[in-house]
Amino acid sequence: MPIKTLEVIRKRLEERPAELRKLRESGQKVVGWTGYNVPEEIIYALGFIPIRIAIGGDDRLVEVGGRYASSKNCVFIREIVGVFSENEDPYIQQTDILAFDATCLQNFRAAEVIEYYFKKDVIVLGVPRNFYWEEGKEYFGKEADEFARLLEERAGVALDLAKLGESVALYNDIRKTLKSIYTFQAAKDNVISWVEVFDLIQAGDLLDKKEYLSLLHETLAELRALQHNPIIEVDGSEGRIFISGSLIPRGDRKLISIITSVGGRIVGDDIWTGILPHLDLEIKEISPAGVALGYLNRTPHAALPYLDLESDRRLKKLHELLGEFKAQGVIYHTLRYCDPFTFKAKETKDVLAKSDIPVLEIHTEYAGSDYEALRTRLEAFVEMIKIKAESAAEVIV
Amino acid sequence: MVKTDLYEYPPELREEFEATEAIQFRDGSSATAADVWHFMTEIAPKRYPFAYTQKKYAGVRLSRDIHLPSAIKNHYLLLTMNDRITRSRENGAPVIFVQGGQSVDPYYAAGGIALRPASVGLWARGRHEGLGLNEEVVRQHKQKEKAYHAISFEACQTAGYENIQEGGLPIDMVAPFTCLRCSDISYGVEAHRHGPNKAVKLMNIDYPMRHQADKTWAVEYFAQNLRRLTSEIGKLAGREVTDADLSKEIRLHNEGRRLAIETAELWWSADLPPTNGVDRRSLYQMGGMEVHGDPSASLTVLRESHAYIKERVNKGIKAEGVVDKPIRLFVCGSCVFPNDFRIEEAGAIIVGQDNHWSDISTLVEEDGDPYQNLAHAILSYPYEQSVEVRAAWTIEQLKKSRADGVLFLYQWGCNTQSAIARMLCDTIKRDTGIPTMIIEQHEGGSEQSEQLLNRVNAFIEML
């Protein structure tokens, strides 16, 4: 049975660019942000409209962006640059200010390229590589203060801590609700798919935050009405797939559509356009630094190097999510020249192999030329984990 | 390989060479010019025949400017890398892998030896004796392949993984700066965590970005990184590192930096190039005092060379193999450069590079807190600034060096230098009208590809 609120959300997304245009005409400003540790609550609390710049899947824009950056940048970054070059995306067109962070150094370079060639007003938040050191956290707190100051200048108002508190409460509620909804997609006899939840999460990048929260509550209510007690358990030979690795932004559905077309059921992810950024974000202090530290203390993004394998929280979280969603195999997705994830591909495979978890690395870009090659590999992988699951079930019987 | 295939220094040069100065090492020992001559003519051809190749365009071949003593001494220091570093390490000096294009004052202040990727490669190379050129190239490629397998085939910089994790090279610590110069480096450091060598300590010296030198908190954070670094190296070396140790090292390294700047200005002022491109690069880089793994040795050779360059410039002596009025190329980009031998054959010469020169030409304030001073200087490297600031500095170097054209080269897989290439070149062209060209270099064999060199030669022809 279709979830009615999802239809409402799709319609609201169609209407959103025109709505943003009107809001800008009435004097509001839109901050387009991209990165992995941008404290969006600060942007929102200052009265800006935050939208996330996460666009992919268009090989032509990758080509265009590469002319300004280089062919050696990851396809996501190249597409972002290409999008600004063409300025035809209805959301990009509405951005007044851009906020980038330096978690990924290629993201940092993209900020420079966009600032240089397209004369955009760009604010950059520095992010420590030694993020787990106290000194690194202190540095990041100061960077967050500076980030807030630069936004205040553009907003023409000082940051009101009461408003920041309200913003944090709103975002906390969004995160909590998303987490609840996410459970339904992985459940037995699920009434919502992972793909639908994935789209739902990404809708939050663009919609008005209060309206989005309201729509999430409605979605959750619908789900609860349809499935009173979602239980996550393995049901026969579904081929339960977990997606890890490089981000999959809006517009890029190649991998996802192939997995589902070959009979795989996606039940979880730890990608940065999926559920992961919404997990474990605890803000202990209502201040720019306090909010920013909440972000930094989450499961770290792979672009932030961590030098001890045994205590790596990214890998621990991956294991935790695999267990929680009862995944039977991992598709480790790496985008062309996405070093944060490609450099860890073999290591991740080796680590998961110790837990007897099958992994397939898919290294791809936005071109469609590898579609059939990917389909063959993914079909074989899904078939393999189904057979493995069936064998395991027979042994248990 | 039979000896007749190898280059030989002319015996008649011996007397002149042996009258030149000794190389003074950091541990107080020295190598007289006679020692150097003996090694370079009797020992090294047997141990390292690849370096004596007669192959005209081989990147590793010895400079043929045999009347420039520093050229021979530089090769001596490079070919004795294994002997010297192994001995120093056995005597208690920890060896640390660092980034290229960064200053190494704190590493030496703490009693360590800092080796950049190329120097680590030289040390590893020195452990394999008797190889001809092709054998050496194959060895290197086989070794690098191990890193690609363990990390990623898209890696450019692998933080010495192939030698440290898979080659048994006894590096004690991997602790480079994480600057924008290379985005692979910090992931390369991280990759060591899954390698078999668990003894190697890992640390990233976290380089803040975006107007970093103007931010007090960024300078403070980087200074804290440097303090942690010296403390960790000090533990390995079994000593406590004081502020005075760092101040002393900064003064020493400033001497090298000043001397390199003076040498460069002298070189650039000459009507006729006083050295070929290979020797010019070696001279400038000696100012960074890190390429040989012994700052004192680099400094003594640089001091002596400076006098020779001065004499050549004053007397209007031109280096052998360089045309009278060569096209002057300035190279920007990542840690690669075009083949000097081919460039010179085409009637041009490389007069400077932004890589390395950015840190070598950045002096450190000597009064006050040495960590703060060093942090501020390092965060001021022109190479690491915004494109407009970096371009302004590059243009200054273009003017000083009287460059006719700019080549921006980056290695395949280099994400951050490739991404700034067009911006930098566009800014240089906008502000000076100097022609620029961007080239991506793939790892090759002993020589660079015809495709790359054809493009460079066409650029030279156009200029």
Coordinates of C-alpha atoms in Angstrom, one line a residue, chain B residues 52-276:
Chain B
Y52 CA 76.1 5.6 -14.6
T53 CA 73.8 4.9 -17.5
Q54 CA 74.8 6.4 -20.8
K55 CA 71.2 6.6 -21.8
K56 CA 70.8 10.1 -22.9
Y57 CA 67.4 10.9 -21.5
A58 CA 67.4 8.7 -18.4
G59 CA 66.1 10.8 -15.5
V60 CA 68.4 9.2 -13.0
R61 CA 71.7 9.7 -14.9
L62 CA 74.4 11.8 -13.4
S63 CA 74.9 15.4 -14.3
R64 CA 77.6 15.9 -16.9
D65 CA 78.6 19.2 -15.5
I66 CA 81.7 17.7 -14.0
H67 CA 83.4 21.0 -13.2
L68 CA 80.7 21.8 -10.7
P69 CA 81.9 20.0 -7.6
S70 CA 78.5 20.2 -6.0
A71 CA 77.0 18.1 -8.8
I72 CA 79.3 15.2 -8.0
K73 CA 78.8 15.7 -4.2
N74 CA 75.1 15.8 -4.6
H75 CA 75.2 12.4 -6.4
Y76 CA 77.5 11.1 -3.7
L77 CA 75.0 12.0 -1.0
L78 CA 72.2 10.5 -2.9
L79 CA 74.0 7.3 -3.7
T80 CA 75.2 6.9 -0.1
M81 CA 71.8 7.3 1.4
N82 CA 71.4 3.7 2.4
D83 CA 74.8 3.6 4.1
R84 CA 74.4 6.9 5.9
I85 CA 70.7 6.6 7.0
T86 CA 71.2 3.0 8.1
R87 CA 74.2 4.0 10.2
S88 CA 72.6 7.0 11.8
R89 CA 69.5 5.0 12.7
E90 CA 71.7 2.3 14.3
N91 CA 73.2 5.1 16.3
G92 CA 69.9 6.1 17.7
A93 CA 68.4 8.6 15.3
P94 CA 64.7 7.7 14.5
V95 CA 63.8 8.1 10.8
I96 CA 60.6 9.8 9.9
F97 CA 58.7 9.8 6.6
V98 CA 57.5 13.3 5.8
Q99 CA 55.8 15.1 2.9
G100 CA 57.8 16.8 0.2
G101 CA 57.6 20.6 0.1
Q102 CA 57.6 21.0 3.9
S103 CA 60.2 22.3 6.2
V104 CA 61.8 19.7 8.5
D105 CA 63.2 21.9 11.3
P106 CA 61.1 20.3 14.1
Y107 CA 62.0 16.7 13.1
Y108 CA 65.7 17.4 13.3
A109 CA 65.3 19.5 16.5
A110 CA 63.9 16.4 18.1
G111 CA 66.8 14.3 17.0
G112 CA 65.2 12.6 14.1
I113 CA 65.9 12.3 10.4
A114 CA 63.2 13.5 8.1
L115 CA 62.9 11.9 4.7
R116 CA 60.4 12.9 2.0
P117 CA 59.0 10.3 -0.3
A118 CA 61.8 10.7 -2.9
S119 CA 64.4 10.3 -0.2
V120 CA 62.7 7.3 1.3
G121 CA 62.7 5.9 -2.3
L122 CA 66.5 6.6 -2.5
W123 CA 67.1 4.8 0.7
A124 CA 65.1 1.8 -0.4
R125 CA 66.9 1.9 -3.8
G126 CA 70.3 1.9 -2.1
R127 CA 69.5 -1.5 -0.5
H128 CA 69.5 -3.2 -3.9
E129 CA 72.9 -3.2 -5.3
G130 CA 74.2 -4.1 -8.7
L131 CA 71.1 -3.2 -10.7
G132 CA 71.3 -1.7 -14.2
L133 CA 68.9 1.0 -15.2
N134 CA 66.1 -1.3 -16.6
E135 CA 66.4 -3.6 -13.6
E136 CA 66.1 -0.7 -11.2
V137 CA 63.1 0.7 -13.0
V138 CA 61.4 -2.7 -12.9
R139 CA 62.2 -3.1 -9.2
Q140 CA 60.6 0.3 -8.5
H141 CA 57.5 -0.4 -10.4
K142 CA 57.0 -3.9 -8.9
Q143 CA 57.4 -2.3 -5.5
K144 CA 54.9 0.5 -6.2
E145 CA 52.4 -2.1 -7.5
K146 CA 52.3 -3.5 -4.0
A147 CA 51.1 -0.2 -2.6
Y148 CA 48.5 0.1 -5.4
H149 CA 47.2 -3.4 -4.4
A150 CA 47.1 -2.6 -0.7
I151 CA 45.7 0.9 -1.1
S152 CA 44.2 1.9 -4.4
F153 CA 45.2 1.9 -8.0
E154 CA 44.1 5.6 -8.0
A155 CA 46.7 6.5 -5.4
C156 CA 49.4 8.9 -6.4
Q157 CA 51.2 9.3 -3.1
T158 CA 51.2 6.2 -1.0
A159 CA 53.2 7.5 2.0
G160 CA 56.0 5.0 1.5
Y161 CA 53.7 2.1 2.1
E162 CA 55.4 -0.1 -0.5
N163 CA 58.8 0.3 1.2
I164 CA 57.8 0.6 4.8
Q165 CA 55.1 -2.1 5.0
E166 CA 56.1 -4.3 2.1
G167 CA 59.8 -3.6 1.7
G168 CA 61.2 -3.9 5.2
L169 CA 62.5 -0.4 5.3
P170 CA 63.1 0.4 8.9
I171 CA 61.2 3.8 9.1
D172 CA 60.3 4.6 12.7
M173 CA 57.5 7.0 12.1
V174 CA 55.3 8.3 9.3
A175 CA 54.4 11.9 10.2
P176 CA 53.9 14.3 7.2
F177 CA 52.1 17.6 7.0
T178 CA 48.6 17.1 5.6
C179 CA 48.6 20.3 3.5
L180 CA 46.7 20.8 0.3
R181 CA 49.8 20.1 -1.7
C182 CA 48.8 16.5 -1.7
S183 CA 45.5 15.1 -0.6
D184 CA 46.7 11.5 -0.9
I185 CA 49.3 11.8 1.8
S186 CA 47.0 11.6 4.9
Y187 CA 45.1 8.7 3.5
G188 CA 48.5 7.1 2.7
V189 CA 49.4 7.5 6.4
E190 CA 46.1 6.0 7.4
A191 CA 46.7 3.0 5.1
H192 CA 49.8 2.0 7.2
R193 CA 47.3 0.9 10.0
H194 CA 46.4 -2.2 8.0
G195 CA 50.0 -3.1 7.0
P196 CA 52.1 -5.8 8.6
N197 CA 54.6 -3.4 10.2
K198 CA 53.0 -2.6 13.4
A199 CA 56.1 -1.0 14.9
V200 CA 55.9 2.2 12.8
K201 CA 54.3 5.1 14.6
L202 CA 51.7 7.1 12.7
M203 CA 50.8 10.8 13.0
N204 CA 49.3 13.4 10.7
I205 CA 50.6 16.9 11.3
D206 CA 47.4 18.6 10.7
Y207 CA 47.7 21.7 8.4
P208 CA 44.7 24.0 8.7
M209 CA 43.3 25.7 5.5
R210 CA 41.7 28.9 4.3
H211 CA 43.4 32.1 5.4
Q212 CA 45.2 29.9 7.9
A213 CA 48.2 32.2 8.6
D214 CA 45.7 35.0 9.5
K215 CA 43.8 33.0 12.1
T216 CA 45.4 32.9 15.5
W217 CA 43.6 29.7 16.4
A218 CA 44.9 28.0 13.3
V219 CA 48.5 29.0 14.1
E220 CA 48.0 27.9 17.7
Y221 CA 46.6 24.5 16.5
F222 CA 49.4 23.9 14.1
A223 CA 51.9 24.9 16.8
Q224 CA 50.3 22.3 19.1
N225 CA 50.7 19.7 16.3
L226 CA 54.4 20.6 16.1
R227 CA 54.8 20.3 19.8
R228 CA 53.2 16.8 19.7
L229 CA 55.5 15.9 16.9
T230 CA 58.7 16.9 18.6
S231 CA 57.6 15.2 21.8
E232 CA 56.9 11.9 19.9
I233 CA 60.1 12.0 18.0
G234 CA 61.9 12.9 21.2
K235 CA 60.5 9.7 22.8
L236 CA 61.8 7.7 19.9
A237 CA 65.2 9.4 20.2
G238 CA 65.3 9.0 24.0
R239 CA 65.5 12.7 24.7
E240 CA 63.5 15.7 25.9
V241 CA 63.1 18.3 23.3
T242 CA 63.4 21.9 24.5
D243 CA 62.3 25.2 22.9
A244 CA 66.0 26.0 22.6
D245 CA 66.5 22.9 20.5
L246 CA 63.9 24.1 18.0
S247 CA 65.2 27.7 18.0
K248 CA 68.7 26.4 17.2
E249 CA 67.4 24.2 14.4
I250 CA 65.4 27.1 13.0
R251 CA 68.5 29.3 12.9
L252 CA 70.4 26.5 11.1
H253 CA 67.7 25.9 8.6
N254 CA 67.2 29.6 8.0
E255 CA 70.8 29.7 7.0
G256 CA 70.1 27.1 4.3
R257 CA 67.0 28.9 3.2
R258 CA 68.8 32.3 3.0
L259 CA 71.6 30.7 1.0
A260 CA 69.2 29.1 -1.4
I261 CA 67.5 32.4 -2.0
E262 CA 70.8 34.1 -2.6
T263 CA 71.9 31.3 -4.9
A264 CA 68.6 31.5 -6.8
E265 CA 68.8 35.2 -7.2
L266 CA 72.3 34.9 -8.4
W267 CA 71.4 32.2 -10.9
W268 CA 68.4 34.1 -12.2
S269 CA 70.5 37.3 -12.6
A270 CA 72.9 35.6 -15.0
D271 CA 72.8 36.4 -18.7
L272 CA 73.9 32.8 -19.4
P273 CA 72.6 29.9 -17.3
P274 CA 75.4 29.0 -14.9
T275 CA 74.2 25.4 -14.5
N276 CA 72.0 23.0 -16.3

